[in-house]
């Protein structure tokens, strides 16, 4: 069974930094795309950043220049380095994996449980 487990959320002051991690576990041979989404209270879930197995990245405009996504394919882990955090970055952050290759099938739309990020003074 494939699971995604996020870690690294917490409370930080404006201008501070946090690093999120998401590790995929199970009998996985490779993962095409891994990404981070976030959902603030009363708002829809939005894509924050995504990265392909080849390292191609994509960011929502509001985080460009402040957030950086990376991954370690040997560990099936994706990271989100968040710098210069703003109160509007406050949300639950979710990890997502698409194109998860296992011994028996390819999985899509795998989600983690979410981790809270709060930016406040």
Coordinates of N, CA and C in Angstrom, one line a residue:
X1 N 0.8 -1.2 0.0 CA 0.0 0.0 0.0 C 0.9 1.2 0.0
X2 N 0.5 2.2 -0.8 CA 1.3 3.4 -1.0 C 0.8 4.5 0.0
X3 N 1.6 5.1 0.7 CA 1.2 6.2 1.6 C 2.2 7.4 1.4
X4 N 1.6 8.6 1.6 CA 2.4 9.8 1.6 C 2.3 10.4 3.0
X5 N 3.4 10.7 3.5 CA 3.5 11.3 4.9 C 4.2 12.6 4.9
X6 N 3.5 13.7 5.3 CA 4.2 15.0 5.3 C 4.7 15.3 6.7
X7 N 5.7 16.2 6.7 CA 6.2 16.7 8.0 C 6.8 18.1 7.8
X8 N 7.0 18.8 8.9 CA 7.7 20.1 8.8 C 6.9 21.3 9.0
X9 N 5.6 21.1 9.1 CA 4.7 22.3 9.3 C 4.9 22.9 10.7
X10 N 4.3 24.0 10.9 CA 4.4 24.7 12.2 C 4.0 26.1 12.2
X11 N 4.3 26.8 13.3 CA 4.1 28.2 13.4 C 5.4 29.0 13.2
X12 N 5.3 30.0 12.4 CA 6.5 30.8 12.1 C 6.1 32.3 11.9
X13 N 7.0 33.2 12.3 CA 6.7 34.6 12.1 C 6.9 35.0 10.7
X14 N 6.2 36.1 10.3 CA 6.3 36.7 9.0 C 7.8 36.9 8.7
X15 N 8.2 36.5 7.4 CA 9.6 36.7 7.0 C 10.4 35.4 7.4
X16 N 9.9 34.5 8.1 CA 10.6 33.3 8.5 C 10.6 32.2 7.4
X17 N 11.1 31.1 7.8 CA 11.3 30.0 6.8 C 10.8 28.7 7.5
X18 N 10.3 27.8 6.6 CA 10.0 26.4 7.0 C 10.4 25.5 5.8
X19 N 10.6 24.3 6.2 CA 10.9 23.3 5.1 C 9.9 22.1 5.3
X20 N 9.1 21.8 4.3 CA 8.2 20.7 4.4 C 8.8 19.5 3.7
X21 N 8.5 18.3 4.2 CA 9.0 17.1 3.5 C 7.8 16.2 3.3
X22 N 7.8 15.4 2.3 CA 6.8 14.4 2.0 C 7.4 13.1 1.5
X23 N 7.3 12.0 2.2 CA 7.9 10.8 1.9 C 6.8 9.8 1.4
X24 N 7.0 9.2 0.3 CA 6.1 8.2 -0.2 C 6.7 6.8 0.2
X25 N 5.8 6.0 0.8 CA 6.3 4.7 1.2 C 5.5 3.6 0.5
X26 N 6.0 2.4 0.4 CA 5.4 1.3 -0.2 C 6.3 0.7 -1.3
X27 N 5.8 -0.2 -2.1 CA 6.6 -0.9 -3.1 C 6.5 0.0 -4.4
X28 N 7.3 1.0 -4.3 CA 7.3 2.0 -5.4 C 8.6 1.9 -6.2
X29 N 8.5 1.9 -7.5 CA 9.7 1.9 -8.4 C 10.0 3.3 -8.8
X30 N 9.0 4.1 -9.1 CA 9.3 5.5 -9.5 C 8.0 6.3 -9.4
X31 N 8.1 7.6 -9.4 CA 7.0 8.5 -9.3 C 7.2 9.6 -10.4
X32 N 6.2 9.8 -11.2 CA 6.3 10.8 -12.2 C 6.3 12.2 -11.7
X33 N 5.3 12.7 -11.1 CA 5.2 14.0 -10.6 C 4.8 14.1 -9.1
X34 N 5.5 14.9 -8.4 CA 5.1 15.2 -7.0 C 4.9 16.7 -6.8
X35 N 4.0 17.0 -5.9 CA 3.7 18.4 -5.8 C 3.1 18.7 -4.4
X36 N 3.0 20.0 -4.2 CA 2.5 20.6 -3.0 C 1.3 21.4 -3.3
X37 N 0.2 21.2 -2.6 CA -1.0 22.0 -2.7 C -1.3 22.6 -1.3
X38 N -2.1 23.7 -1.3 CA -2.5 24.2 0.0 C -3.9 24.6 0.0
X39 N -4.5 24.6 1.2 CA -5.9 25.0 1.3 C -6.1 25.9 2.6
X40 N -6.4 27.1 2.4 CA -6.7 28.0 3.5 C -8.2 28.0 3.8
X41 N -8.5 28.3 5.0 CA -9.9 28.3 5.5 C -10.8 29.1 4.5
X42 N -11.9 28.5 4.1 CA -12.8 29.1 3.2 C -12.4 29.3 1.7
X43 N -11.3 28.7 1.4 CA -10.8 28.8 0.0 C -10.6 27.4 -0.6
X44 N -10.5 27.4 -1.9 CA -10.3 26.1 -2.6 C -8.8 25.7 -2.5
X45 N -8.6 24.4 -2.6 CA -7.2 23.9 -2.6 C -6.6 24.4 -3.9
X46 N -5.3 24.8 -3.8 CA -4.6 25.3 -5.0 C -3.2 24.7 -5.0
X47 N -2.7 24.6 -6.3 CA -1.4 24.1 -6.5 C -0.4 25.1 -6.1
X48 N 0.6 24.7 -5.3 CA 1.7 25.6 -4.9 C 2.9 25.4 -5.8
X49 N 3.3 24.2 -5.9 CA 4.5 23.9 -6.7 C 4.5 22.4 -7.0
X50 N 5.1 22.0 -8.2 CA 5.2 20.6 -8.6 C 6.5 20.4 -9.3
X51 N 6.9 19.1 -9.3 CA 8.2 18.8 -9.9 C 8.1 17.4 -10.5
X52 N 8.6 17.3 -11.7 CA 8.6 16.0 -12.4 C 9.8 15.2 -12.0
X53 N 9.9 13.9 -12.4 CA 11.0 13.0 -12.0 C 12.3 13.6 -12.7
X54 N 12.1 14.3 -13.8 CA 13.3 14.9 -14.4 C 13.7 16.2 -13.9
X55 N 13.0 16.7 -12.9 CA 13.4 18.0 -12.3 C 12.7 19.2 -12.8
X56 N 11.8 19.1 -13.7 CA 11.1 20.3 -14.2 C 10.1 20.8 -13.2
X57 N 10.1 22.0 -12.9 CA 9.3 22.6 -11.8 C 8.3 23.6 -12.3
X58 N 7.3 23.8 -11.5 CA 6.2 24.7 -11.8 C 5.7 25.3 -10.4
X59 N 5.5 26.6 -10.4 CA 5.1 27.3 -9.2 C 3.9 28.2 -9.5
X60 N 3.1 28.4 -8.5 CA 2.0 29.4 -8.6 C 2.7 30.8 -8.4
X61 N 2.2 31.8 -9.1 CA 2.8 33.1 -9.2 C 3.1 33.7 -7.8
X62 N 2.2 33.4 -6.8 CA 2.3 34.1 -5.5 C 3.5 33.6 -4.7
X63 N 4.1 32.5 -5.1 CA 5.3 32.0 -4.3 C 6.6 32.0 -5.1
X64 N 6.5 32.4 -6.3 CA 7.8 32.4 -7.1 C 8.8 33.4 -6.5
X65 N 10.0 32.9 -6.4 CA 11.1 33.6 -5.8 C 11.2 33.4 -4.3
X66 N 10.2 32.8 -3.7 CA 10.2 32.6 -2.2 C 10.2 31.1 -1.8
X67 N 9.5 30.3 -2.6 CA 9.5 28.9 -2.4 C 10.3 28.1 -3.4
X68 N 10.8 27.0 -2.9 CA 11.6 26.1 -3.8 C 11.3 24.7 -3.6
X69 N 10.9 24.0 -4.7 CA 10.6 22.6 -4.6 C 11.7 21.7 -5.1
X70 N 12.0 20.6 -4.4 CA 13.0 19.7 -4.9 C 12.6 18.3 -4.5
X71 N 13.3 17.3 -5.0 CA 13.0 15.9 -4.7 C 14.2 15.0 -4.7
X72 N 14.1 13.9 -3.9 CA 15.1 12.9 -3.9 C 14.5 11.6 -4.5
X73 N 14.7 11.3 -5.7 CA 14.1 10.2 -6.3 C 14.5 8.8 -5.7
X74 N 15.7 8.8 -5.1 CA 16.1 7.6 -4.4 C 15.3 7.3 -3.1
X75 N 14.8 8.4 -2.6 CA 14.0 8.2 -1.3 C 12.5 8.5 -1.6
X76 N 12.1 8.7 -2.8 CA 10.7 9.0 -3.1 C 10.2 10.1 -2.2
X77 N 11.0 11.1 -2.1 CA 10.6 12.2 -1.1 C 10.7 13.6 -1.9
X78 N 9.7 14.4 -1.6 CA 9.7 15.8 -2.1 C 9.8 16.8 -1.0
X79 N 10.4 17.9 -1.3 CA 10.6 18.9 -0.3 C 10.0 20.3 -0.8
X80 N 9.7 21.1 0.2 CA 9.2 22.5 -0.2 C 9.9 23.4 0.8
X81 N 10.9 24.1 0.3 CA 11.6 25.1 1.1 C 10.8 26.4 1.0
X82 N 10.3 27.0 2.1 CA 9.5 28.2 2.1 C 10.2 29.3 2.8
X83 N 10.6 30.3 2.1 CA 11.3 31.5 2.7 C 10.4 32.7 2.6
X84 N 10.8 33.7 3.3 CA 10.0 35.0 3.3 C 8.5 34.8 3.4
X85 N 8.2 34.0 4.4 CA 6.8 33.6 4.5 C 5.9 34.8 4.9
X86 N 4.7 34.8 4.4 CA 3.7 35.8 4.6 C 2.5 35.3 5.3
X87 N 1.7 36.1 6.0 CA 0.5 35.6 6.7 C -0.4 34.9 5.7
X88 N -0.4 35.4 4.4 CA -1.3 34.8 3.4 C -0.9 33.4 3.0
X89 N 0.3 33.0 3.4 CA 0.7 31.6 3.2 C 0.2 30.6 4.2
X90 N -0.5 31.1 5.2 CA -1.2 30.2 6.2 C -2.2 29.3 5.5
X91 N -2.0 28.0 5.7 CA -2.9 27.0 5.1 C -2.5 25.6 5.6
X92 N -3.3 24.7 5.2 CA -2.9 23.3 5.4 C -2.2 22.9 4.0
X93 N -1.0 22.4 4.1 CA -0.3 22.0 2.9 C -0.3 20.5 2.7
X94 N -0.7 20.1 1.5 CA -0.9 18.7 1.2 C 0.1 18.3 0.1
X95 N 0.7 17.1 0.2 CA 1.5 16.5 -0.8 C 0.7 15.7 -1.7
X96 N 1.0 15.7 -3.0 CA 0.3 14.9 -4.0 C 1.3 14.2 -4.9
X97 N 1.0 12.9 -5.3 CA 1.9 12.2 -6.2 C 1.0 11.6 -7.3
X98 N 1.5 11.8 -8.5 CA 0.8 11.2 -9.7 C 1.8 10.4 -10.5
X99 N 1.2 9.3 -11.1 CA 2.1 8.4 -11.8 C 3.1 7.7 -10.9
X100 N 2.5 7.0 -9.9 CA 3.2 6.2 -8.9 C 3.3 4.8 -9.5
X101 N 4.5 4.4 -9.9 CA 4.7 3.1 -10.4 C 5.0 2.0 -9.3
X102 N 4.1 1.1 -9.2 CA 4.3 0.0 -8.3 C 4.5 -1.3 -9.1
X103 N 4.6 -2.4 -8.4 CA 4.8 -3.7 -9.1 C 3.6 -4.1 -9.9
X104 N 2.4 -3.6 -9.5 CA 1.2 -4.2 -10.1 C 0.4 -3.1 -10.9
X105 N 0.6 -1.8 -10.6 CA -0.2 -0.8 -11.3 C 0.4 0.6 -11.1
X106 N -0.2 1.5 -11.8 CA 0.2 2.9 -11.8 C -0.9 3.6 -11.0
X107 N -0.5 4.3 -10.0 CA -1.5 5.1 -9.2 C -1.4 6.6 -9.5
X108 N -2.6 7.2 -9.4 CA -2.7 8.6 -9.6 C -3.5 9.3 -8.5
X109 N -3.2 10.5 -8.3 CA -4.0 11.3 -7.3 C -3.8 10.8 -5.9
X110 N -2.6 10.4 -5.5 CA -2.3 10.0 -4.1 C -2.0 11.3 -3.3
X111 N -2.7 11.4 -2.2 CA -2.6 12.6 -1.3 C -2.1 12.2 0.1
X112 N -1.3 13.1 0.7 CA -1.0 13.0 2.1 C -2.0 13.5 3.0
X113 N -1.8 13.5 4.3 CA -2.8 13.8 5.2 C -2.8 15.3 5.5
X114 N -1.8 16.0 5.1 CA -1.7 17.5 5.3 C -0.9 17.9 6.5
X115 N -0.3 19.1 6.4 CA 0.4 19.6 7.6 C 0.1 21.1 7.6
X116 N -0.2 21.6 8.8 CA -0.6 23.0 9.0 C 0.6 23.9 9.0
X117 N 0.5 25.0 8.3 CA 1.5 26.0 8.3 C 0.8 27.3 8.7
X118 N 1.3 27.9 9.7 CA 0.7 29.2 10.2 C 1.8 30.2 10.3
X119 N 1.5 31.4 9.6 CA 2.5 32.5 9.6 C 1.8 33.6 10.3
X120 N 2.3 33.9 11.5 CA 1.7 34.9 12.4 C 2.7 35.5 13.3
X121 N 2.6 36.7 13.7 CA 3.4 37.3 14.7 C 2.8 37.2 16.1

